[in-house]
Short mmCIF file of C-alpha atoms in Angstrom, two decimals:
data_model
loop_
_atom_site.label_atom_id
_atom_site.label_comp_id
_atom_site.label_asym_id
_atom_site.label_seq_id
_atom_site.Cartn_x
_atom_site.Cartn_y
_atom_site.Cartn_z
CA UNK A 1 118.93 93.27 96.13
CA UNK A 2 120.89 93.04 99.35
CA UNK A 3 118.18 94.97 101.25
CA UNK A 4 115.57 92.43 100.03
CA UNK A 5 117.39 89.29 100.81
CA UNK A 6 118.81 90.25 104.19
CA UNK A 7 116.78 90.46 107.39
CA UNK A 8 115.90 94.04 106.64
CA UNK A 9 113.43 92.35 104.28
CA UNK A 10 112.68 95.42 102.17
CA UNK A 11 109.33 95.05 100.55
CA UNK A 12 109.12 94.59 96.66
CA UNK A 13 107.23 97.36 94.87
CA UNK A 14 106.37 98.19 91.34
CA UNK A 15 109.76 99.92 90.74
CA UNK A 16 112.17 97.53 92.44
CA UNK A 17 110.65 94.35 90.92
CA UNK A 18 112.03 95.36 87.45
CA UNK A 19 115.55 95.75 89.02
CA UNK A 20 115.32 92.49 91.11
CA UNK A 21 113.98 90.21 88.37
CA UNK A 22 117.16 90.20 86.11
CA UNK A 23 119.50 89.89 89.11
CA UNK A 24 117.54 87.08 90.62
CA UNK A 25 117.29 85.30 87.35
CA UNK A 26 120.97 85.64 86.34
CA UNK A 27 122.16 84.54 89.77
CA UNK A 28 119.61 81.76 90.07
CA UNK A 29 118.12 83.13 93.30
CA UNK A 30 115.00 80.97 93.55
CA UNK A 31 113.78 82.52 96.70
CA UNK A 32 113.92 86.16 95.33
CA UNK A 33 112.34 85.02 92.05
CA UNK A 34 109.49 83.46 93.96
CA UNK A 35 108.83 86.66 95.97
CA UNK A 36 108.87 88.71 92.70
CA UNK A 37 106.44 86.26 91.09
CA UNK A 38 104.09 86.53 94.19
CA UNK A 39 104.17 90.23 93.92
CA UNK A 40 103.41 90.26 90.19
CA UNK A 41 100.44 87.90 90.64
CA UNK A 42 98.69 90.34 92.97
CA UNK A 43 99.90 93.55 91.12
CA UNK A 44 98.07 95.18 88.25
CA UNK A 45 100.11 95.39 85.04
CA UNK A 46 99.16 95.41 81.38
CA UNK A 47 98.40 91.83 80.31
CA UNK A 48 101.06 91.59 77.58
CA UNK A 49 103.71 93.08 79.80
CA UNK A 50 102.95 90.55 82.58
CA UNK A 51 103.03 87.70 80.02
CA UNK A 52 106.34 88.93 78.68
CA UNK A 53 107.87 89.06 82.19
CA UNK A 54 106.59 85.51 82.85
CA UNK A 55 108.11 84.32 79.61
CA UNK A 56 111.45 86.14 79.96
CA UNK A 57 112.21 84.93 83.47
CA UNK A 58 110.55 81.49 83.26
CA UNK A 59 107.81 82.34 85.89
CA UNK A 60 105.61 79.48 84.86
CA UNK A 61 103.07 79.89 87.64
CA UNK A 62 102.50 83.52 86.68
CA UNK A 63 102.14 82.58 83.03
CA UNK A 64 99.52 79.92 83.79
CA UNK A 65 97.48 82.40 85.86
CA UNK A 66 97.61 84.97 83.04
CA UNK A 67 96.36 82.45 80.56
CA UNK A 68 93.54 81.40 82.95
CA UNK A 69 92.44 85.04 83.25
CA UNK A 70 92.47 85.48 79.47
CA UNK A 71 89.11 85.09 77.95
CA UNK A 72 88.54 83.38 74.50
CA UNK A 73 88.25 85.87 71.65
CA UNK A 74 90.11 88.46 73.64
CA UNK A 75 91.78 91.27 71.77
CA UNK A 76 95.56 91.38 71.96
CA UNK A 77 97.75 94.04 70.48
CA UNK A 78 99.95 92.05 68.17
CA UNK A 79 101.74 95.09 66.70
CA UNK A 80 103.52 96.10 69.92
CA UNK A 81 107.05 95.44 71.00
CA UNK A 82 106.16 93.20 73.91
CA UNK A 83 104.27 90.81 71.55
CA UNK A 84 107.22 90.55 69.17
CA UNK A 85 109.57 89.85 72.14
CA UNK A 86 107.54 86.76 73.23
CA UNK A 87 108.91 83.30 72.61
CA UNK A 88 107.24 81.09 69.99
CA UNK A 89 106.02 78.82 72.74
CA UNK A 90 104.09 81.56 74.44
CA UNK A 91 102.74 82.93 71.18
CA UNK A 92 101.29 79.46 70.46
CA UNK A 93 99.66 79.34 73.93
CA UNK A 94 98.11 82.77 73.36
CA UNK A 95 96.79 81.79 69.92
CA UNK A 96 95.29 78.62 71.23
CA UNK A 97 93.65 80.45 74.08
CA UNK A 98 92.16 83.11 71.77
CA UNK A 99 90.56 80.38 69.70
CA UNK A 100 88.93 78.78 72.71
CA UNK A 101 91.40 76.16 74.02
CA UNK A 102 91.02 75.44 77.68
CA UNK A 103 93.48 77.28 79.98
CA UNK A 104 96.40 75.33 81.42
CA UNK A 105 96.17 73.86 84.85
CA UNK A 106 97.06 76.26 87.65
CA UNK A 107 100.59 75.64 88.94
CA UNK A 108 100.67 75.41 92.71
CA UNK A 109 103.42 76.92 94.79
CA UNK A 110 106.38 74.65 95.29
CA UNK A 111 106.05 72.66 98.54
CA UNK A 112 108.46 73.57 101.35
CA UNK A 113 110.01 70.90 103.43
CA UNK A 114 112.94 70.44 105.75
CA UNK A 115 114.83 67.78 103.84
CA UNK A 116 117.84 69.96 103.19
CA UNK A 117 118.19 70.49 106.95
CA UNK A 118 118.10 66.78 107.89
CA UNK A 119 121.76 65.93 107.33
CA UNK A 120 125.02 67.88 107.66
CA UNK A 121 126.60 69.25 104.38
CA UNK A 122 129.44 71.64 103.56
CA UNK A 123 126.93 74.49 103.67
CA UNK A 124 124.75 73.46 106.60
CA UNK A 125 127.51 72.17 109.01
CA UNK A 126 126.21 73.21 112.39
CA UNK A 127 123.50 71.41 114.35
CA UNK A 128 120.64 73.41 115.88
CA UNK A 129 118.66 71.56 118.58
CA UNK A 130 115.06 72.45 119.61
CA UNK A 131 114.22 72.26 123.31
CA UNK A 132 112.15 69.11 122.51
CA UNK A 133 115.32 67.40 121.19
CA UNK A 134 114.82 67.62 117.39
CA UNK A 135 118.01 68.46 115.47
CA UNK A 136 118.40 70.30 112.22
CA UNK A 137 121.61 71.24 110.36
CA UNK A 138 122.01 74.82 109.33
CA UNK A 139 124.54 77.48 108.38
CA UNK A 140 125.12 79.23 111.65
CA UNK A 141 126.13 82.46 110.12
CA UNK A 142 122.97 82.74 108.02
CA UNK A 143 120.81 81.94 111.02
CA UNK A 144 122.73 84.53 113.06
CA UNK A 145 121.87 87.23 110.48
CA UNK A 146 118.14 86.53 111.35
CA UNK A 147 118.53 85.96 115.08
CA UNK A 148 120.13 88.21 117.68
CA UNK A 149 120.34 85.26 120.07
CA UNK A 150 122.56 83.18 117.80
CA UNK A 151 124.45 86.32 116.74
CA UNK A 152 125.68 86.90 120.31
CA UNK A 153 126.63 83.18 120.71
CA UNK A 154 128.64 83.14 117.46
CA UNK A 155 130.43 86.41 118.32
CA UNK A 156 131.54 84.91 121.62
CA UNK A 157 132.39 81.45 120.15
CA UNK A 158 133.65 81.35 116.61
CA UNK A 159 133.86 77.51 116.43
CA UNK A 160 130.22 76.61 116.70
CA UNK A 161 129.20 72.99 116.10
CA UNK A 162 125.95 72.80 117.93
CA UNK A 163 123.44 75.50 118.91
CA UNK A 164 120.46 75.23 121.34
CA UNK A 165 117.25 76.85 120.44
CA UNK A 166 114.62 78.12 122.97
CA UNK A 167 111.95 77.11 120.55
CA UNK A 168 109.88 73.96 120.30
CA UNK A 169 110.16 71.66 117.31
CA UNK A 170 107.14 73.20 115.56
CA UNK A 171 108.41 76.77 116.14
CA UNK A 172 111.90 75.98 115.01
CA UNK A 173 110.76 74.27 111.87
CA UNK A 174 108.53 77.29 111.07
CA UNK A 175 111.43 79.65 111.75
CA UNK A 176 113.84 77.84 109.36
CA UNK A 177 111.29 77.62 106.54
CA UNK A 178 110.41 81.33 107.02
CA UNK A 179 113.99 82.50 106.72
CA UNK A 180 115.46 80.24 104.09
CA UNK A 181 114.63 80.56 100.38
CA UNK A 182 112.07 80.42 98.88
CA UNK A 183 110.82 81.50 102.39
CA UNK A 184 107.50 80.29 103.67
CA UNK A 185 104.63 82.56 102.88
CA UNK A 186 103.13 83.56 106.19
CA UNK A 187 99.34 83.58 106.33
CA UNK A 188 96.56 83.26 108.89
CA UNK A 189 97.12 79.52 109.38
CA UNK A 190 100.90 79.51 110.20
CA UNK A 191 101.51 83.00 111.69
CA UNK A 192 101.16 81.68 115.29
CA UNK A 193 104.36 79.46 115.47
CA UNK A 194 106.28 81.77 113.19
CA UNK A 195 105.55 84.82 115.38
CA UNK A 196 106.38 82.94 118.61
CA UNK A 197 109.69 81.75 117.09
CA UNK A 198 110.51 85.30 115.93
CA UNK A 199 110.07 86.56 119.48
CA UNK A 200 112.16 83.75 121.12
CA UNK A 201 114.97 83.96 118.49
CA UNK A 202 114.89 87.84 118.71
CA UNK A 203 114.51 88.19 114.92
CA UNK A 204 113.64 91.86 113.98
CA UNK A 205 113.27 90.86 110.31
CA UNK A 206 110.77 88.17 110.87
CA UNK A 207 108.96 90.21 113.46
CA UNK A 208 108.57 92.98 110.87
CA UNK A 209 107.01 90.51 108.32
CA UNK A 210 104.61 89.11 110.98
CA UNK A 211 103.53 92.60 112.22
CA UNK A 212 102.79 93.78 108.66
CA UNK A 213 100.41 90.79 108.29
CA UNK A 214 98.77 91.16 111.67
CA UNK A 215 98.08 94.88 111.15
CA UNK A 216 96.92 94.50 107.53
CA UNK A 217 93.19 95.06 106.89
CA UNK A 218 93.28 92.32 104.27
CA UNK A 219 94.19 89.68 106.86
CA UNK A 220 91.25 87.42 107.76
CA UNK A 221 91.80 87.37 111.46
CA UNK A 222 89.54 88.87 114.11
CA UNK A 223 90.85 91.91 115.98
CA UNK A 224 90.78 89.79 119.30
CA UNK A 225 93.00 87.13 117.71
CA UNK A 226 95.47 89.79 116.46
CA UNK A 227 95.46 91.36 119.95
CA UNK A 228 96.01 88.02 121.68
CA UNK A 229 98.96 87.18 119.39
CA UNK A 230 100.60 90.56 119.90
CA UNK A 231 100.12 90.39 123.59
CA UNK A 232 101.42 86.83 123.89
CA UNK A 233 104.57 87.91 122.03
CA UNK A 234 104.96 90.98 124.26
CA UNK A 235 104.61 93.37 121.24
CA UNK A 236 102.72 95.76 123.51
CA UNK A 237 103.76 98.89 121.43
CA UNK A 238 101.65 97.58 118.54
CA UNK A 239 98.43 97.12 120.61
CA UNK A 240 97.01 100.69 120.11
CA UNK A 241 97.54 100.38 116.37
CA UNK A 242 95.75 97.00 116.31
CA UNK A 243 92.79 98.36 118.30
CA UNK A 244 92.34 101.17 115.77
CA UNK A 245 90.49 98.53 113.68
CA UNK A 246 87.64 98.60 116.24
CA UNK A 247 85.22 101.35 115.33
CA UNK A 248 82.22 100.70 117.71
CA UNK A 249 82.26 100.46 121.45
CA UNK A 250 79.95 97.44 121.56
CA UNK A 251 82.54 95.50 119.58
CA UNK A 252 85.03 96.09 122.33
CA UNK A 253 82.44 94.97 124.88
CA UNK A 254 82.02 91.72 122.87
CA UNK A 255 85.82 91.20 123.04
CA UNK A 256 85.69 91.25 126.86
CA UNK A 257 83.22 88.36 126.75
CA UNK A 258 85.58 86.08 124.92
CA UNK A 259 86.54 82.88 126.77
CA UNK A 260 90.27 83.70 126.52
CA UNK A 261 89.91 87.34 127.71
CA UNK A 262 91.25 86.44 131.08
CA UNK A 263 94.45 85.23 129.41
CA UNK A 264 95.30 88.70 128.23
CA UNK A 265 97.92 90.74 130.13
CA UNK A 266 96.97 93.85 132.14
CA UNK A 267 98.70 95.97 129.46
CA UNK A 268 96.40 94.60 126.79
CA UNK A 269 93.35 95.10 128.89
CA UNK A 270 94.41 98.67 129.62
CA UNK A 271 94.84 99.30 125.88
CA UNK A 272 91.35 98.07 125.25
CA UNK A 273 89.96 100.42 127.91
CA UNK A 274 91.77 103.33 126.40
CA UNK A 275 90.27 102.56 123.09
CA UNK A 276 86.82 102.26 124.59
CA UNK A 277 87.14 105.67 126.20
CA UNK A 278 87.91 107.21 122.77
CA UNK A 279 84.93 105.45 121.09
CA UNK A 280 82.55 106.56 123.79
CA UNK A 281 83.34 110.21 123.06
CA UNK A 282 81.89 109.77 119.56
CA UNK A 283 79.71 106.59 119.71
CA UNK A 284 78.52 105.11 116.51
CA UNK A 285 80.68 107.33 114.26
CA UNK A 286 82.55 105.01 111.94
CA UNK A 287 85.68 106.08 110.08
CA UNK A 288 85.36 106.80 106.35
CA UNK A 289 87.75 107.56 103.57
CA UNK A 290 87.28 111.04 101.90
CA UNK A 291 86.88 110.78 98.11
CA UNK A 292 88.83 113.96 97.55
CA UNK A 293 91.90 113.79 99.79
CA UNK A 294 91.78 110.01 100.49
CA UNK A 295 92.27 110.59 104.21
CA UNK A 296 90.50 108.42 106.81
CA UNK A 297 88.61 110.22 109.56
CA UNK A 298 85.51 110.16 111.71
CA UNK A 299 82.61 112.63 111.23
CA UNK A 300 82.32 114.79 114.36
CA UNK A 301 79.15 116.53 113.20
CA UNK A 302 76.58 116.72 110.48
CA UNK A 303 76.47 119.25 107.65
CA UNK A 304 73.14 120.05 105.98
CA UNK A 305 72.95 120.49 102.21
CA UNK A 306 70.12 122.37 100.55
CA UNK A 307 68.84 120.33 97.59
CA UNK A 308 67.88 123.46 95.68
CA UNK A 309 70.66 126.02 95.96
CA UNK A 310 73.35 123.45 97.00
CA UNK A 311 74.53 125.56 99.96
CA UNK A 312 75.84 123.94 103.18
CA UNK A 313 74.86 124.70 106.79
CA UNK A 314 76.34 123.23 110.00
CA UNK A 315 74.00 125.24 112.23
CA UNK A 316 73.09 123.02 115.20
CA UNK A 317 70.00 125.11 115.84
CA UNK A 318 68.22 123.55 112.89
CA UNK A 319 66.85 120.79 115.04
CA UNK A 320 65.64 123.07 117.77
CA UNK A 321 62.16 124.36 118.05
CA UNK A 322 60.43 121.61 115.98
CA UNK A 323 56.86 120.39 116.32
CA UNK A 324 55.82 116.78 116.31
CA UNK A 325 52.80 115.11 114.84
CA UNK A 326 52.87 111.38 115.32
CA UNK A 327 56.15 110.27 113.80
CA UNK A 328 56.93 113.55 112.11
CA UNK A 329 58.14 116.92 113.31
CA UNK A 330 58.82 119.95 111.24
CA UNK A 331 61.53 122.68 111.51
CA UNK A 332 60.48 125.98 112.87
CA UNK A 333 60.93 128.64 110.31
CA UNK A 334 58.78 131.78 110.17
CA UNK A 335 59.51 132.14 106.49
CA UNK A 336 58.76 128.55 105.82
CA UNK A 337 61.90 127.04 104.40
CA UNK A 338 63.66 124.25 106.33
CA UNK A 339 61.40 121.37 105.28
CA UNK A 340 60.64 118.45 107.65
CA UNK A 341 62.42 115.59 109.44
CA UNK A 342 60.70 112.21 109.59
CA UNK A 343 61.59 109.90 112.33
CA UNK A 344 60.77 106.17 112.08
CA UNK A 345 60.62 104.69 115.58
CA UNK A 346 61.54 103.21 117.86
CA UNK A 347 63.37 106.36 119.04
CA UNK A 348 66.21 106.48 121.47
CA UNK A 349 65.13 106.91 125.15
CA UNK A 350 66.32 110.48 125.28
CA UNK A 351 64.39 111.48 122.18
CA UNK A 352 61.20 109.85 123.49
CA UNK A 353 61.40 111.87 126.65
CA UNK A 354 62.08 115.10 124.74
CA UNK A 355 59.16 114.48 122.43
CA UNK A 356 56.79 113.77 125.28
CA UNK A 357 57.91 116.87 127.18
CA UNK A 358 57.54 119.07 124.08
CA UNK A 359 61.21 119.80 124.02
CA UNK A 360 61.09 120.35 120.31
CA UNK A 361 58.70 123.32 120.53
CA UNK A 362 55.20 123.98 119.20
CA UNK A 363 56.06 126.15 116.28
CA UNK A 364 54.55 125.72 112.78
CA UNK A 365 55.84 122.87 110.59
CA UNK A 366 56.52 122.94 106.98
CA UNK A 367 56.70 120.18 104.41
CA UNK A 368 58.91 120.14 101.44
CA UNK A 369 60.84 123.33 102.34
CA UNK A 370 64.20 124.40 101.00
CA UNK A 371 66.11 121.81 103.00
CA UNK A 372 64.03 118.86 101.78
CA UNK A 373 63.11 115.88 103.99
CA UNK A 374 65.44 113.89 106.25
CA UNK A 375 64.57 110.47 107.37
CA UNK A 376 66.12 109.05 110.60
CA UNK A 377 65.64 105.30 111.09
#
């Protein structure tokens, strides 16, 4: 629990969520409960187990979403332990939903505001002032746990009544909402000011959260926007990992034509050039995930499969010595067994020259041989 609520910000997983929920519920930790609820909404669990968790820990938003996903006349196991452990209220909701009652309205996330930071209290007794002049009242020791800048100031001066922040008003408000419970959910719309505040306040915990979002494939941001944010915040060590998302050299060329390309640092432009040199070694070969080992890699070559005997061949000489007739050229094989390759133009410039010069040979062609027919468009 301490690892999850401190700036280490350990991620919640399918094992820790069952440990954190009773602790967060018993100690009335709304921020941690909210994080557990957000995890369960996107995590796959058996329907009744998810409903039981929502009922047991009063996660009303999760319960409403479960009932909305439930279809009328759905089959529910009413003989299991999870069903008998449900409260009467939830059993009634399930029964009404099974018989066609409309689902409840979706409960939105609780709005976040800065009202609790507008006035001094026994808990929030120190003033923090943005460089634009706006003042908020915070607990300096809690903020120091998230900010190395304030940690150094508090260590040198134990009686802190007012702190000065290097952030603007927008960045400071985003920082406070991101670190205080229930903690602002960072997304594509608000990651800009949060990330800038995390850099200015030297907050490793908040930087870790922002970096995970920027480098996630599920984030709906272009690679150029991610690259610009990382570069602006001087997170240059993450640039190569960000550029791994670019799989084709022409996409990198398009990035250099962006209107804000000149705003990038020399380090970012150098990282783009490094990635371009890697892509030009294997142009057009996109990464794929192997169905067997689940590893992601790029195909360096082509392996041929015989459709009859199911044997593989990676012989690069299969394409040599072919004859062409119009848009079709067959494989040279004295025993007549490699089939034919059909090319649907237009061809690349190099192939056109080789075809015109007879580079593929004048041997006999076969049709429907042992290696079938390959079409190249």
